[in-house]
Amino acid sequence: MTEASRTSEPSRRVRIIARPALPIPQTGPVRREAGAWRDRFGRPLTDLRISVTDHCNFRCRYCMPKEKFAKNHQFLAMTELLTFEEILRVAKIAVRNGVEKIRLTGGEPLVRRSIEELVADLALLRTPDGRPIDLAMTTNGSLLMKKAEALKAAGLKRLTVSLDAIDEAIFQGFNDVGFPAAKVLEAIDFARSLGLRVKVNTVVKKGVNEGEVVRIAERFRGTGVVPRFIEYMDVGNANGWRMAEVVPSRDVVAMIAARWPLEPVAPSTPGETASRWRYRDGAGEFGVISSVTENFCRSCSRVRLSMEGRLYLCLFASIGYDIRTMLRGGCTDGELEEALGRIWTEREDRYSELRALGAAPERSKVEMNYIGG
């Protein structure tokens, strides 16, 4: 049975959505330096994030609040999603042109049936100089106990698990479906026992879970798991974001430093989004992601492919380029490569930088469940 012929999540309602898209540029230069495409600010494309589904089994307040994504919310039809073969085709071309990291996201990627088959195909990709790509996945952890062994066997090396609190009342209030934090912690421990490297993402929202910061740091000290504390961002339109709800990363670092002596750590790779800190007693490290108070637009090297084949050049974009029409219209690999190169070469997105200057454009933004983090 082919992937396209399988049913998707059996209980969900689906519909065909005519989502607007940018046309593929037919003319223009392709800028390539040191083996990678470069945009108008000279930023290389090194990181491809692929959303494999718009469906999620959580209703987190900052991403898919219930009042906007109710039980009868209509998700995309399976035929609208890129097939694994189409995703792999884009990924191969991207890796040939400088991409070294691929992350699978959603929605919740583990609800996509047979996702380990896509992982296995992507794990075989090699950079032009023969190195394996850095293949990772972001998940809420709810299905990880069922899927971790298959993902490990398929070649996945790294996982990022969303965990916004350890306190059950706070955590279940965040996911809004009553899923227990204890189950996510169990899944993290299980993944680690299989040899998967694990990071934990915590979105810190003022008045809600800033009291969990030290608790999460303490839970993962000495385990090899790296927590990353993320400033609450204005991604999408559904979460009612307000600047007053942001806990600056410097405050998060201060909370942890008040408990344990810290020292900064140099970035491990160019364009790394997290500022790293380690405990002086050798118990590991954590990171903070400060896209609101200390934006990193000038080093952003990421592009995002939505589950229906739209290519987004910024997490805060409102519209993407229609790659799926090319894929299903009989284009050659050369034509697809040329199009992707032109799209990146024209890129000049820097939303967070403009927001800091008070000059960010007023526009509708793509939702987090559609584009991934």
Coordinates of C-alpha atoms in Angstrom, one line a residue:
M1 CA 0.0 0.0 0.0
T2 CA 1.4 3.4 -0.9
E3 CA 1.6 6.2 1.6
A4 CA -0.8 8.3 -0.5
S5 CA -3.4 5.5 -0.4
R6 CA -3.4 5.2 3.4
T7 CA -6.1 7.0 5.4
S8 CA -4.9 9.8 7.7
E9 CA -6.1 10.2 11.3
P10 CA -9.4 8.3 11.1
S11 CA -11.5 10.5 13.3
R12 CA -10.6 13.9 11.8
R13 CA -12.6 16.0 9.4
V14 CA -10.8 17.1 6.3
R15 CA -11.3 19.6 3.5
I16 CA -9.6 21.0 0.5
I17 CA -8.3 24.5 1.4
A18 CA -7.4 27.0 -1.3
R19 CA -4.6 28.7 0.5
P20 CA -3.0 31.6 -1.3
A21 CA 0.6 31.2 -2.4
L22 CA 3.4 33.2 -3.9
P23 CA 4.3 32.4 -7.5
I24 CA 7.6 30.7 -8.3
P25 CA 10.0 33.3 -9.7
Q26 CA 10.7 32.5 -13.3
T27 CA 13.7 34.8 -13.8
G28 CA 16.4 36.3 -11.7
P29 CA 19.8 35.3 -10.3
V30 CA 20.8 32.3 -8.1
R31 CA 23.4 33.4 -5.6
R32 CA 25.6 30.5 -4.4
E33 CA 28.8 30.8 -2.3
A34 CA 30.9 28.2 -0.5
G35 CA 28.4 25.5 -1.6
A36 CA 25.2 27.1 -0.3
W37 CA 22.6 29.4 -1.6
R38 CA 22.8 33.0 -0.2
D39 CA 20.1 35.5 0.3
R40 CA 20.2 39.3 0.0
F41 CA 21.9 39.7 3.3
G42 CA 24.4 37.0 2.5
R43 CA 22.8 34.4 4.8
P44 CA 23.3 30.8 3.7
L45 CA 20.5 28.2 3.6
T46 CA 21.7 25.4 5.9
D47 CA 18.6 24.4 7.8
L48 CA 15.4 22.9 6.3
R49 CA 12.3 22.4 8.6
I50 CA 9.6 20.2 7.2
S51 CA 6.1 20.2 8.6
V52 CA 4.5 16.8 7.8
T53 CA 1.0 17.4 9.2
D54 CA -1.2 20.3 10.4
H55 CA -2.9 18.0 12.9
C56 CA -2.0 17.9 16.6
N57 CA -3.5 16.0 19.5
F58 CA -2.7 18.9 21.9
R59 CA -4.4 22.3 22.1
C60 CA -1.6 24.4 23.6
R61 CA -2.7 27.9 24.4
Y62 CA 0.1 29.6 22.5
C63 CA -0.3 27.5 19.4
M64 CA -3.7 25.8 18.8
P65 CA -6.2 27.2 21.4
K66 CA -9.5 25.3 21.6
E67 CA -11.6 28.3 20.7
K68 CA -9.8 28.5 17.4
F69 CA -9.2 24.8 16.8
A70 CA -12.2 23.0 18.2
K71 CA -12.9 19.3 18.0
N72 CA -14.6 19.8 14.6
H73 CA -11.8 21.8 13.2
Q74 CA -11.2 20.8 9.5
F75 CA -7.7 19.7 8.7
L76 CA -6.2 19.2 5.3
A77 CA -7.1 16.2 3.3
M78 CA -4.5 13.5 2.9
T79 CA -4.3 14.2 -0.8
E80 CA -3.3 17.8 0.0
L81 CA -0.3 16.8 2.0
L82 CA 3.1 16.3 0.3
T83 CA 3.8 12.6 -0.1
F84 CA 7.0 11.3 1.5
E85 CA 8.4 10.9 -2.0
E86 CA 7.8 14.6 -2.7
I87 CA 9.3 15.7 0.6
L88 CA 12.4 13.5 -0.1
R89 CA 12.8 15.1 -3.6
V90 CA 12.9 18.6 -2.1
A91 CA 15.2 17.5 0.7
K92 CA 17.7 15.9 -1.8
I93 CA 18.0 19.1 -3.8
A94 CA 18.3 21.2 -0.6
V95 CA 21.1 19.0 0.8
R96 CA 22.9 19.3 -2.6
N97 CA 22.9 23.1 -2.2
G98 CA 24.1 23.6 1.4
V99 CA 21.4 22.3 3.8
E100 CA 23.0 20.3 6.6
K101 CA 20.2 20.1 9.1
I102 CA 16.7 18.8 8.5
R103 CA 14.0 18.9 11.3
L104 CA 10.6 17.2 11.0
T105 CA 7.8 19.2 12.7
G106 CA 4.0 19.6 12.6
G107 CA 1.5 20.0 14.0
E108 CA 2.6 16.8 15.8
P109 CA 4.7 14.8 13.4
L110 CA 4.1 11.5 15.2
V111 CA 0.5 11.5 14.1
R112 CA 1.6 11.2 10.5
R113 CA 1.2 7.5 9.7
S114 CA 4.5 5.6 9.0
I115 CA 6.6 8.7 9.7
E116 CA 9.5 6.4 10.4
E117 CA 9.6 5.5 6.7
L118 CA 10.3 9.2 5.9
V119 CA 12.9 9.3 8.6
A120 CA 14.7 6.2 7.1
D121 CA 14.8 7.8 3.7
L122 CA 16.1 11.2 5.0
A123 CA 18.7 9.5 7.2
L124 CA 20.4 8.2 4.0
L125 CA 21.1 11.7 2.6
R126 CA 24.7 12.9 2.5
T127 CA 26.2 16.3 1.9
P128 CA 28.3 16.8 -1.2
D129 CA 31.4 16.0 0.9
G130 CA 29.9 12.8 2.2
R131 CA 28.7 13.7 5.7
P132 CA 25.4 12.5 7.0
I133 CA 22.9 15.3 7.6
D134 CA 21.8 16.3 11.1
L135 CA 18.3 14.8 11.2
A136 CA 16.0 15.7 14.1
M137 CA 12.4 15.9 15.1
T138 CA 10.2 18.1 17.3
T139 CA 7.4 16.4 19.2
N140 CA 5.1 16.9 22.1
G141 CA 6.1 13.4 23.3
S142 CA 2.6 12.0 23.7
L143 CA 3.2 9.2 21.2
L144 CA 6.9 8.8 21.7
M145 CA 6.7 5.6 23.8
K146 CA 5.1 3.9 20.8
K147 CA 7.3 5.4 18.2
A148 CA 10.8 5.9 19.7
E149 CA 12.2 2.5 18.9
A150 CA 11.1 2.7 15.2
L151 CA 12.5 6.2 14.9
K152 CA 15.8 5.1 16.3
A153 CA 16.0 2.1 14.0
A154 CA 15.1 4.4 11.1
G155 CA 18.1 6.6 11.7
L156 CA 16.8 9.5 13.8
K157 CA 19.6 10.9 16.0
R158 CA 18.0 13.8 17.9
L159 CA 14.6 14.7 19.4
T160 CA 13.3 18.0 20.8
V161 CA 10.4 17.4 23.1
S162 CA 8.0 20.3 24.1
L163 CA 7.6 20.4 27.9
D164 CA 6.2 23.7 29.3
A165 CA 5.9 22.6 32.9
I166 CA 6.4 19.7 35.2
D167 CA 3.6 20.7 37.5
E168 CA 0.6 18.7 36.3
A169 CA -1.9 21.5 36.7
I170 CA 0.2 24.0 34.7
F171 CA 1.2 21.4 32.1
Q172 CA -2.3 20.2 31.5
G173 CA -3.5 23.7 31.4
F174 CA -1.0 24.4 28.7
N175 CA -1.8 21.4 26.5
D176 CA -5.6 21.8 27.4
V177 CA -6.4 18.1 26.7
G178 CA -5.4 16.7 30.1
F179 CA -2.3 14.9 29.0
P180 CA 0.0 14.4 32.0
A181 CA 3.5 15.8 32.2
A182 CA 4.6 12.5 33.9
K183 CA 3.9 10.7 30.6
V184 CA 6.1 13.1 28.6
L185 CA 8.9 12.7 31.2
E186 CA 8.6 8.9 30.9
A187 CA 8.9 9.2 27.2
I188 CA 12.0 11.4 27.4
D189 CA 13.7 8.9 29.7
F190 CA 12.7 6.0 27.3
A191 CA 14.1 7.9 24.3
R192 CA 17.4 8.5 26.1
S193 CA 17.6 4.8 27.1
L194 CA 17.6 4.0 23.3
G195 CA 20.5 6.4 22.7
L196 CA 18.6 9.3 21.2
R197 CA 19.9 12.7 22.1
V198 CA 17.1 14.8 23.6
K199 CA 16.5 18.5 24.1
V200 CA 13.5 20.0 25.8
N201 CA 11.7 23.1 24.6
T202 CA 9.9 25.3 27.2
V203 CA 7.9 28.3 26.1
V204 CA 8.0 30.7 29.1
K205 CA 4.9 32.8 29.5
K206 CA 4.6 35.5 32.2
G207 CA 2.1 34.7 34.9
V208 CA 1.7 31.1 33.8
N209 CA 4.9 29.0 34.1
E210 CA 7.9 31.2 34.9
G211 CA 7.9 29.4 38.3
E212 CA 8.7 26.2 36.4
V213 CA 12.0 27.4 35.0
V214 CA 14.3 26.3 37.9
R215 CA 12.3 23.1 38.4
I216 CA 12.8 22.1 34.8
A217 CA 16.5 23.0 34.9
E218 CA 16.9 20.9 38.1
R219 CA 15.0 17.9 36.6
F220 CA 17.4 17.6 33.7
R221 CA 20.7 18.6 35.4
G222 CA 23.1 15.7 35.0
T223 CA 21.0 13.7 32.6
G224 CA 22.4 14.9 29.3
V225 CA 19.0 16.4 28.3
V226 CA 19.4 20.1 27.3
P227 CA 16.4 22.3 28.3
R228 CA 15.9 25.4 26.1
F229 CA 13.7 28.2 27.4
I230 CA 11.9 30.1 24.7
E231 CA 10.5 33.6 24.9
Y232 CA 6.8 33.6 24.1
M233 CA 6.5 34.7 20.5
D234 CA 3.9 36.4 18.3
V235 CA 3.8 33.4 15.9
G236 CA 0.4 33.2 14.0
N237 CA -2.7 35.0 15.0
A238 CA -4.6 32.6 17.2
N239 CA -2.7 33.0 20.5
G240 CA -3.6 36.7 21.3
W241 CA 0.1 37.5 21.9
R242 CA 1.0 40.5 24.0
M243 CA 4.5 41.8 24.8
A244 CA 3.5 42.1 28.5
E245 CA 3.4 38.2 28.6
V246 CA 7.0 37.8 27.5
V247 CA 9.6 36.7 30.1
P248 CA 12.9 38.0 28.7
S249 CA 15.6 35.4 28.4
R250 CA 18.0 37.4 30.7
D251 CA 15.4 36.9 33.5
V252 CA 15.4 33.2 32.9
V253 CA 19.2 33.0 33.1
A254 CA 19.1 35.1 36.3
M255 CA 16.6 32.7 37.9
I256 CA 18.9 29.7 37.2
A257 CA 22.1 31.6 38.1
A258 CA 20.6 32.4 41.5
R259 CA 20.5 28.6 42.2
W260 CA 23.7 27.3 40.4
P261 CA 26.8 29.1 39.2
L262 CA 26.8 29.4 35.4
E263 CA 29.2 30.3 32.6
P264 CA 28.3 31.1 28.9
V265 CA 29.2 28.6 26.1
A266 CA 30.2 29.6 22.6
P267 CA 27.7 28.6 19.8
S268 CA 28.3 25.2 18.4
T269 CA 27.4 26.1 14.9
P270 CA 26.9 29.4 12.9
G271 CA 23.3 30.7 13.1
E272 CA 22.5 28.8 16.3
T273 CA 19.3 30.2 17.7
A274 CA 19.9 29.4 21.4
S275 CA 22.4 31.2 23.6
R276 CA 24.0 28.4 25.7
W277 CA 24.9 28.3 29.3
R278 CA 26.6 25.6 31.4
Y279 CA 26.7 24.7 35.0
R280 CA 30.1 25.3 36.5
D281 CA 29.8 22.1 38.5
G282 CA 29.7 20.1 35.2
A283 CA 26.1 19.1 35.5
G284 CA 25.3 20.0 31.9
E285 CA 23.9 23.0 30.1
F286 CA 20.7 24.8 29.0
G287 CA 19.9 27.3 26.3
V288 CA 17.7 30.4 25.9
I289 CA 16.0 31.5 22.7
S290 CA 15.4 35.3 22.7
S291 CA 13.7 36.0 19.4
V292 CA 11.7 38.8 20.9
T293 CA 14.2 40.7 23.1
E294 CA 17.4 39.8 21.3
N295 CA 16.5 38.8 17.8
F296 CA 18.9 36.9 15.6
C297 CA 17.4 37.6 12.1
R298 CA 20.8 38.6 10.7
S299 CA 22.1 35.0 11.2
C300 CA 18.9 33.1 10.3
S301 CA 19.7 30.3 7.9
R302 CA 16.3 28.4 8.0
V303 CA 13.6 27.8 5.5
R304 CA 10.3 26.0 6.3
L305 CA 8.3 23.6 4.0
S306 CA 4.7 23.3 5.0
M307 CA 2.8 20.0 4.8
E308 CA 1.0 21.1 1.6
G309 CA 4.2 22.2 -0.1
R310 CA 4.4 25.9 0.6
L311 CA 8.0 27.2 1.2
Y312 CA 8.2 29.9 3.9
L313 CA 11.2 32.1 4.3
C314 CA 10.4 33.3 7.9
L315 CA 8.6 31.9 10.9
F316 CA 6.5 35.1 10.9
A317 CA 5.7 35.1 7.2
S318 CA 2.1 35.3 6.0
I319 CA 2.4 33.5 2.7
G320 CA 4.7 30.9 1.1
Y321 CA 5.9 29.8 -2.4
D322 CA 3.9 27.1 -4.1
I323 CA 6.3 24.2 -4.5
R324 CA 3.7 21.5 -4.7
T325 CA 2.3 22.7 -8.0
M326 CA 5.8 22.4 -9.5
L327 CA 6.3 18.9 -7.9
R328 CA 3.0 17.7 -9.3
G329 CA 3.3 19.5 -12.6
G330 CA 6.1 17.5 -14.1
C331 CA 9.1 19.7 -13.3
T332 CA 12.6 18.3 -13.7
D333 CA 15.0 18.3 -10.7
G334 CA 17.0 21.0 -12.5
E335 CA 13.9 23.3 -12.8
L336 CA 13.1 22.7 -9.1
E337 CA 16.6 23.4 -8.0
E338 CA 16.7 26.6 -10.0
A339 CA 13.4 27.7 -8.5
L340 CA 14.5 27.0 -4.9
G341 CA 17.7 28.8 -5.5
R342 CA 15.9 31.9 -6.9
I343 CA 13.5 32.0 -4.0
W344 CA 16.3 31.9 -1.4
T345 CA 18.4 34.5 -3.3
E346 CA 15.5 37.0 -3.2
R347 CA 15.0 36.5 0.5
E348 CA 15.2 39.6 2.7
D349 CA 13.0 38.6 5.7
R350 CA 13.9 40.0 9.1
Y351 CA 10.6 40.3 11.0
S352 CA 11.9 40.1 14.5
E353 CA 14.5 42.8 13.8
L354 CA 11.9 45.1 12.4
R355 CA 9.6 44.4 15.4
A356 CA 12.4 45.5 17.7
L357 CA 12.6 48.7 15.7
G358 CA 8.8 49.2 15.8
A359 CA 8.7 48.8 12.1
A360 CA 7.3 45.3 11.7
P361 CA 4.6 45.1 9.0
E362 CA 1.0 44.7 10.2
R363 CA -0.1 41.4 8.6
S364 CA -1.7 38.1 9.2
K365 CA 0.9 35.4 10.0
V366 CA 0.9 31.7 9.3
E367 CA -0.1 29.6 12.3
M368 CA 2.4 27.6 14.2
N369 CA 0.6 24.2 13.7
Y370 CA 0.9 24.8 10.0
I371 CA 4.5 25.7 9.7
G372 CA 6.2 24.2 12.7
G373 CA 8.6 26.0 15.1

